Amino acid sequence: MEGAVTALLCRTSDRDARGAQGAEALAFELATRLGTEARNVGSPGEPRESGWEDDLRDSHGCLLEAGGQLDDALTAGRYPILTSSDCSICMTTLPALMRQRPDAWVLWLDAHGDFNSPDTTPSGFLGGMCLAAACGVWDSGLGAGLDPARVVMCGVRDVDPGERVLLDTRGVGLVERPSQLADALDGRPVFVHLDLDVIDPTILPAKFPAPGGLSDGGLRTLLGEVSEAVDLIGVEITGLLAPDRARRVATMVEPLLAPVAVG
């Protein structure tokens, strides 16, 4: 299968200029390993701390572009590999995934659940509400369609109280031990959402650091086990705030490239 490597550089809810830089650098490294070229979409906006309503309005076009890139790749029979600064892209990528592959499961590797609603969010950060929007918990105006019961989380360790209630009542799956993840998803078609803050902040910097994350070797082992057990159908990677470590991160996530024939 041919890969489609895309770096989404335009601003969604970015609060750090290094996010877009990291997305571009990582896409380049991944594309190089596949013997292809990455496509850069958009140009970085000015990072700022904004409320979710402002970011949702201002980033509307960029978010639609993210979903469109995934939709185009799947329609063409290609394996989508998206990089971006923030997880907000999942507000359109996951609904697009469900339209194309309603049988898909989502593996959510992230320090955070991103499952707040406008009523539960303590920070007002759009990136902390994006998965809930994709699951129809609240109406972003960008579509939904993902059944929360088809989401399996691992590495999540920083969850707000109201968010915890939503996760529990909506039936989102949680695997506590990474070693059990491959068995939990065995044989299923899986799209991977990977926020690099799932790695411990002593290894990689994070916008919202949460101690107790995976080691770099632990992440590669987890991804290797998962890639052998499931039918990988795509991946999105966010949160690289250290562009100079893109090559190292590409090595960590290399198992996610398994479906793509090199050359």
GROMACS .gro file of N, CA and C in nm, residues 157-259:
model
  309
  157ARG      N    1  -0.356   0.970   3.160
  157ARG     CA    2  -0.327   0.980   3.303
  157ARG      C    3  -0.359   1.117   3.362
  158ASP      N    4  -0.412   1.208   3.282
  158ASP     CA    5  -0.447   1.341   3.331
  158ASP      C    6  -0.587   1.373   3.280
  159VAL      N    7  -0.686   1.347   3.365
  159VAL     CA    8  -0.827   1.360   3.325
  159VAL      C    9  -0.900   1.450   3.425
  160ASP      N   10  -0.978   1.544   3.375
  160ASP     CA   11  -1.055   1.633   3.461
  160ASP      C   12  -1.176   1.561   3.519
  161PRO      N   13  -1.227   1.605   3.634
  161PRO     CA   14  -1.338   1.533   3.700
  161PRO      C   15  -1.462   1.516   3.611
  162GLY      N   16  -1.508   1.624   3.549
  162GLY     CA   17  -1.625   1.613   3.464
  162GLY      C   18  -1.598   1.530   3.341
  163GLU      N   19  -1.478   1.537   3.292
  163GLU     CA   20  -1.436   1.457   3.177
  163GLU      C   21  -1.438   1.309   3.213
  164ARG      N   22  -1.396   1.275   3.333
  164ARG     CA   23  -1.398   1.136   3.378
  164ARG      C   24  -1.539   1.080   3.376
  165VAL      N   25  -1.635   1.159   3.418
  165VAL     CA   26  -1.775   1.115   3.416
  165VAL      C   27  -1.819   1.086   3.273
  166LEU      N   28  -1.782   1.173   3.180
  166LEU     CA   29  -1.821   1.153   3.040
  166LEU      C   30  -1.756   1.026   2.984
  167LEU      N   31  -1.630   1.005   3.014
  167LEU     CA   32  -1.561   0.885   2.965
  167LEU      C   33  -1.629   0.759   3.017
  168ASP      N   34  -1.665   0.761   3.145
  168ASP     CA   35  -1.725   0.643   3.206
  168ASP      C   36  -1.866   0.617   3.152
  169THR      N   37  -1.944   0.723   3.139
  169THR     CA   38  -2.084   0.704   3.100
  169THR      C   39  -2.100   0.680   2.950
  170ARG      N   40  -2.003   0.722   2.870
  170ARG     CA   41  -2.012   0.702   2.724
  170ARG      C   42  -1.949   0.571   2.678
  171GLY      N   43  -1.886   0.498   2.770
  171GLY     CA   44  -1.836   0.365   2.735
  171GLY      C   45  -1.703   0.361   2.663
  172VAL      N   46  -1.621   0.464   2.679
  172VAL     CA   47  -1.489   0.463   2.618
  172VAL      C   48  -1.404   0.356   2.684
  173GLY      N   49  -1.332   0.278   2.603
  173GLY     CA   50  -1.249   0.170   2.656
  173GLY      C   51  -1.117   0.223   2.711
  174LEU      N   52  -1.067   0.158   2.813
  174LEU     CA   53  -0.940   0.197   2.873
  174LEU      C   54  -0.858   0.072   2.903
  175VAL      N   55  -0.737   0.067   2.850
  175VAL     CA   56  -0.643  -0.041   2.878
  175VAL      C   57  -0.531   0.017   2.963
  176GLU      N   58  -0.521  -0.028   3.086
  176GLU     CA   59  -0.423   0.028   3.179
  176GLU      C   60  -0.282  -0.015   3.145
  177ARG      N   61  -0.264  -0.140   3.110
  177ARG     CA   62  -0.130  -0.193   3.086
  177ARG      C   63  -0.101  -0.198   2.935
  178PRO      N   64   0.002  -0.128   2.890
  178PRO     CA   65   0.034  -0.131   2.747
  178PRO      C   66   0.055  -0.272   2.693
  179SER      N   67   0.104  -0.362   2.775
  179SER     CA   68   0.129  -0.498   2.729
  179SER      C   69   0.002  -0.574   2.694
  180GLN      N   70  -0.113  -0.524   2.739
  180GLN     CA   71  -0.241  -0.589   2.712
  180GLN      C   72  -0.312  -0.531   2.590
  181LEU      N   73  -0.255  -0.427   2.531
  181LEU     CA   74  -0.324  -0.354   2.426
  181LEU      C   75  -0.341  -0.437   2.299
  182ALA      N   76  -0.235  -0.506   2.259
  182ALA     CA   77  -0.243  -0.585   2.136
  182ALA      C   78  -0.352  -0.690   2.145
  183ASP      N   79  -0.363  -0.756   2.259
  183ASP     CA   80  -0.467  -0.858   2.275
  183ASP      C   81  -0.606  -0.796   2.271
  184ALA      N   82  -0.619  -0.675   2.328
  184ALA     CA   83  -0.750  -0.609   2.333
  184ALA      C   84  -0.799  -0.571   2.194
  185LEU      N   85  -0.706  -0.547   2.102
  185LEU     CA   86  -0.744  -0.501   1.968
  185LEU      C   87  -0.716  -0.605   1.860
  186ASP      N   88  -0.679  -0.722   1.897
  186ASP     CA   89  -0.634  -0.825   1.804
  186ASP      C   90  -0.732  -0.846   1.688
  187GLY      N   91  -0.678  -0.836   1.565
  187GLY     CA   92  -0.757  -0.864   1.446
  187GLY      C   93  -0.848  -0.753   1.399
  188ARG      N   94  -0.852  -0.641   1.469
  188ARG     CA   95  -0.946  -0.534   1.433
  188ARG      C   96  -0.880  -0.432   1.340
  189PRO      N   97  -0.959  -0.363   1.257
  189PRO     CA   98  -0.907  -0.250   1.180
  189PRO      C   99  -0.892  -0.130   1.272
  190VAL      N  100  -0.771  -0.075   1.280
  190VAL     CA  101  -0.741   0.026   1.381
  190VAL      C  102  -0.677   0.149   1.320
  191PHE      N  103  -0.730   0.265   1.358
  191PHE     CA  104  -0.668   0.394   1.328
  191PHE      C  105  -0.603   0.443   1.457
  192VAL      N  106  -0.478   0.486   1.449
  192VAL     CA  107  -0.404   0.526   1.568
  192VAL      C  108  -0.397   0.678   1.578
  193HIS      N  109  -0.443   0.729   1.691
  193HIS     CA  110  -0.420   0.869   1.727
  193HIS      C  111  -0.309   0.870   1.831
  194LEU      N  112  -0.199   0.934   1.800
  194LEU     CA  113  -0.084   0.938   1.890
  194LEU      C  114  -0.046   1.082   1.920
  195ASP      N  115  -0.072   1.123   2.043
  195ASP     CA  116  -0.020   1.251   2.093
  195ASP      C  117   0.109   1.218   2.167
  196LEU      N  118   0.218   1.281   2.128
  196LEU     CA  119   0.347   1.245   2.183
  196LEU      C  120   0.363   1.281   2.329
  197ASP      N  121   0.263   1.348   2.389
  197ASP     CA  122   0.271   1.368   2.534
  197ASP      C  123   0.238   1.240   2.611
  198VAL      N  124   0.206   1.133   2.539
  198VAL     CA  125   0.193   1.002   2.603
  198VAL      C  126   0.329   0.957   2.657
  199ILE      N  127   0.436   1.011   2.598
  199ILE     CA  128   0.572   0.985   2.645
  199ILE      C  129   0.599   1.072   2.768
  200ASP      N  130   0.677   1.023   2.858
  200ASP     CA  131   0.707   1.098   2.980
  200ASP      C  132   0.773   1.232   2.946
  201PRO      N  133   0.733   1.341   3.014
  201PRO     CA  134   0.787   1.474   2.980
  201PRO      C  135   0.935   1.490   3.011
  202THR      N  136   0.996   1.396   3.083
  202THR     CA  137   1.141   1.401   3.100
  202THR      C  138   1.213   1.359   2.973
  203ILE      N  139   1.140   1.299   2.879
  203ILE     CA  140   1.199   1.252   2.753
  203ILE      C  141   1.167   1.348   2.638
  204LEU      N  142   1.041   1.391   2.631
  204LEU     CA  143   0.999   1.488   2.531
  204LEU      C  144   0.919   1.598   2.599
  205PRO      N  145   0.941   1.725   2.562
  205PRO     CA  146   0.860   1.832   2.620
  205PRO      C  147   0.716   1.821   2.575
  206ALA      N  148   0.625   1.872   2.658
  206ALA     CA  149   0.482   1.865   2.627
  206ALA      C  150   0.416   1.996   2.665
  207LYS      N  151   0.310   2.029   2.594
  207LYS     CA  152   0.234   2.152   2.622
  207LYS      C  153   0.169   2.145   2.759
  208PHE      N  154   0.110   2.030   2.789
  208PHE     CA  155   0.049   2.006   2.919
  208PHE      C  156   0.114   1.880   2.978
  209PRO      N  157   0.234   1.894   3.037
  209PRO     CA  158   0.309   1.775   3.081
  209PRO      C  159   0.238   1.699   3.192
  210ALA      N  160   0.243   1.567   3.181
  210ALA     CA  161   0.183   1.478   3.280
  210ALA      C  162   0.286   1.371   3.314
  211PRO      N  163   0.338   1.372   3.435
  211PRO     CA  164   0.439   1.273   3.473
  211PRO      C  165   0.385   1.131   3.465
  212GLY      N  166   0.476   1.035   3.455
  212GLY     CA  167   0.437   0.895   3.455
  212GLY      C  168   0.408   0.837   3.319
  213GLY      N  169   0.463   0.900   3.214
  213GLY     CA  170   0.436   0.853   3.078
  213GLY      C  171   0.527   0.740   3.036
  214LEU      N  172   0.509   0.697   2.912
  214LEU     CA  173   0.589   0.588   2.855
  214LEU      C  174   0.732   0.634   2.828
  215SER      N  175   0.823   0.539   2.828
  215SER     CA  176   0.957   0.566   2.778
  215SER      C  177   0.955   0.559   2.625
  216ASP      N  178   1.061   0.607   2.562
  216ASP     CA  179   1.065   0.599   2.416
  216ASP      C  180   1.069   0.453   2.370
  217GLY      N  181   1.146   0.371   2.441
  217GLY     CA  182   1.147   0.229   2.408
  217GLY      C  183   1.014   0.162   2.434
  218GLY      N  184   0.948   0.206   2.541
  218GLY     CA  185   0.816   0.149   2.573
  218GLY      C  186   0.713   0.180   2.466
  219LEU      N  187   0.719   0.302   2.412
  219LEU     CA  188   0.625   0.337   2.304
  219LEU      C  189   0.653   0.254   2.180
  220ARG      N  190   0.779   0.240   2.144
  220ARG     CA  191   0.810   0.161   2.023
  220ARG      C  192   0.767   0.016   2.041
  221THR      N  193   0.788  -0.039   2.160
  221THR     CA  194   0.745  -0.177   2.186
  221THR      C  195   0.594  -0.190   2.174
  222LEU      N  196   0.522  -0.096   2.235
  222LEU     CA  197   0.376  -0.098   2.228
  222LEU      C  198   0.329  -0.093   2.083
  223LEU      N  199   0.384   0.000   2.005
  223LEU     CA  200   0.342   0.015   1.866
  223LEU      C  201   0.379  -0.107   1.783
  224GLY      N  202   0.492  -0.167   1.813
  224GLY     CA  203   0.531  -0.288   1.742
  224GLY      C  204   0.435  -0.402   1.767
  225GLU      N  205   0.395  -0.419   1.894
  225GLU     CA  206   0.301  -0.526   1.928
  225GLU      C  207   0.165  -0.501   1.863
  226VAL      N  208   0.121  -0.375   1.866
  226VAL     CA  209  -0.008  -0.342   1.807
  226VAL      C  210  -0.006  -0.362   1.655
  227SER      N  211   0.100  -0.317   1.591
  227SER     CA  212   0.107  -0.326   1.444
  227SER      C  213   0.104  -0.471   1.397
  228GLU      N  214   0.155  -0.562   1.477
  228GLU     CA  215   0.154  -0.704   1.440
  228GLU      C  216   0.018  -0.769   1.467
  229ALA      N  217  -0.060  -0.710   1.558
  229ALA     CA  218  -0.185  -0.773   1.600
  229ALA      C  219  -0.308  -0.723   1.526
  230VAL      N  220  -0.301  -0.601   1.469
  230VAL     CA  221  -0.420  -0.539   1.413
  230VAL      C  222  -0.401  -0.510   1.264
  231ASP      N  223  -0.508  -0.464   1.202
  231ASP     CA  224  -0.503  -0.415   1.064
  231ASP      C  225  -0.495  -0.263   1.071
  232LEU      N  226  -0.375  -0.209   1.062
  232LEU     CA  227  -0.357  -0.064   1.069
  232LEU      C  228  -0.414   0.001   0.944
  233ILE      N  229  -0.498   0.105   0.964
  233ILE     CA  230  -0.559   0.171   0.849
  233ILE      C  231  -0.523   0.319   0.840
  234GLY      N  232  -0.446   0.370   0.936
  234GLY     CA  233  -0.403   0.509   0.930
  234GLY      C  234  -0.354   0.556   1.065
  235VAL      N  235  -0.291   0.674   1.063
  235VAL     CA  236  -0.235   0.729   1.187
  235VAL      C  237  -0.230   0.880   1.180
  236GLU      N  238  -0.252   0.944   1.295
  236GLU     CA  239  -0.225   1.086   1.309
  236GLU      C  240  -0.137   1.105   1.432
  237ILE      N  241  -0.036   1.190   1.420
  237ILE     CA  242   0.061   1.212   1.526
  237ILE      C  243   0.068   1.360   1.556
  238THR      N  244   0.054   1.395   1.682
  238THR     CA  245   0.050   1.536   1.723
  238THR      C  246   0.147   1.559   1.839
  239GLY      N  247   0.172   1.688   1.865
  239GLY     CA  248   0.238   1.726   1.989
  239GLY      C  249   0.388   1.716   1.993
  240LEU      N  250   0.457   1.721   1.879
  240LEU     CA  251   0.604   1.722   1.883
  240LEU      C  252   0.652   1.866   1.899
  241LEU      N  253   0.696   1.899   2.018
  241LEU     CA  254   0.743   2.035   2.047
  241LEU      C  255   0.895   2.044   2.044
  242ALA      N  256   0.961   1.939   1.997
  242ALA     CA  257   1.107   1.938   1.985
  242ALA      C  258   1.142   1.899   1.842
  243PRO      N  259   1.135   1.993   1.747
  243PRO     CA  260   1.160   1.960   1.607
  243PRO      C  261   1.296   1.896   1.584
  244ASP      N  262   1.394   1.931   1.667
  244ASP     CA  263   1.528   1.876   1.651
  244ASP      C  264   1.535   1.727   1.687
  245ARG      N  265   1.428   1.674   1.746
  245ARG     CA  266   1.426   1.532   1.781
  245ARG      C  267   1.334   1.451   1.689
  246ALA      N  268   1.302   1.508   1.576
  246ALA     CA  269   1.208   1.441   1.485
  246ALA      C  270   1.261   1.306   1.438
  247ARG      N  271   1.390   1.297   1.413
  247ARG     CA  272   1.445   1.169   1.366
  247ARG      C  273   1.432   1.063   1.476
  248ARG      N  274   1.458   1.102   1.599
  248ARG     CA  275   1.443   1.009   1.711
  248ARG      C  276   1.299   0.963   1.725
  249VAL      N  277   1.207   1.056   1.712
  249VAL     CA  278   1.065   1.021   1.724
  249VAL      C  279   1.023   0.931   1.608
  250ALA      N  280   1.074   0.957   1.489
  250ALA     CA  281   1.041   0.871   1.375
  250ALA      C  282   1.082   0.727   1.402
  251THR      N  283   1.193   0.709   1.471
  251THR     CA  284   1.236   0.574   1.507
  251THR      C  285   1.139   0.512   1.607
  252MET      N  286   1.091   0.591   1.702
  252MET     CA  287   0.995   0.540   1.800
  252MET      C  288   0.866   0.491   1.735
  253VAL      N  289   0.819   0.566   1.635
  253VAL     CA  290   0.687   0.537   1.577
  253VAL      C  291   0.696   0.455   1.449
  254GLU      N  292   0.814   0.412   1.414
  254GLU     CA  293   0.834   0.339   1.288
  254GLU      C  294   0.741   0.219   1.269
  255PRO      N  295   0.704   0.146   1.375
  255PRO     CA  296   0.612   0.035   1.353
  255PRO      C  297   0.479   0.076   1.289
  256LEU      N  298   0.440   0.203   1.302
  256LEU     CA  299   0.315   0.249   1.241
  256LEU      C  300   0.325   0.259   1.089
  257LEU      N  301   0.446   0.249   1.036
  257LEU     CA  302   0.465   0.256   0.891
  257LEU      C  303   0.455   0.119   0.826
  258ALA      N  304   0.432   0.017   0.906
  258ALA     CA  305   0.437  -0.122   0.855
  258ALA      C  306   0.348  -0.148   0.733
  259PRO      N  307   0.227  -0.090   0.724
  259PRO     CA  308   0.143  -0.122   0.608
  259PRO      C  309   0.194  -0.067   0.475
   0.00000   0.00000   0.00000
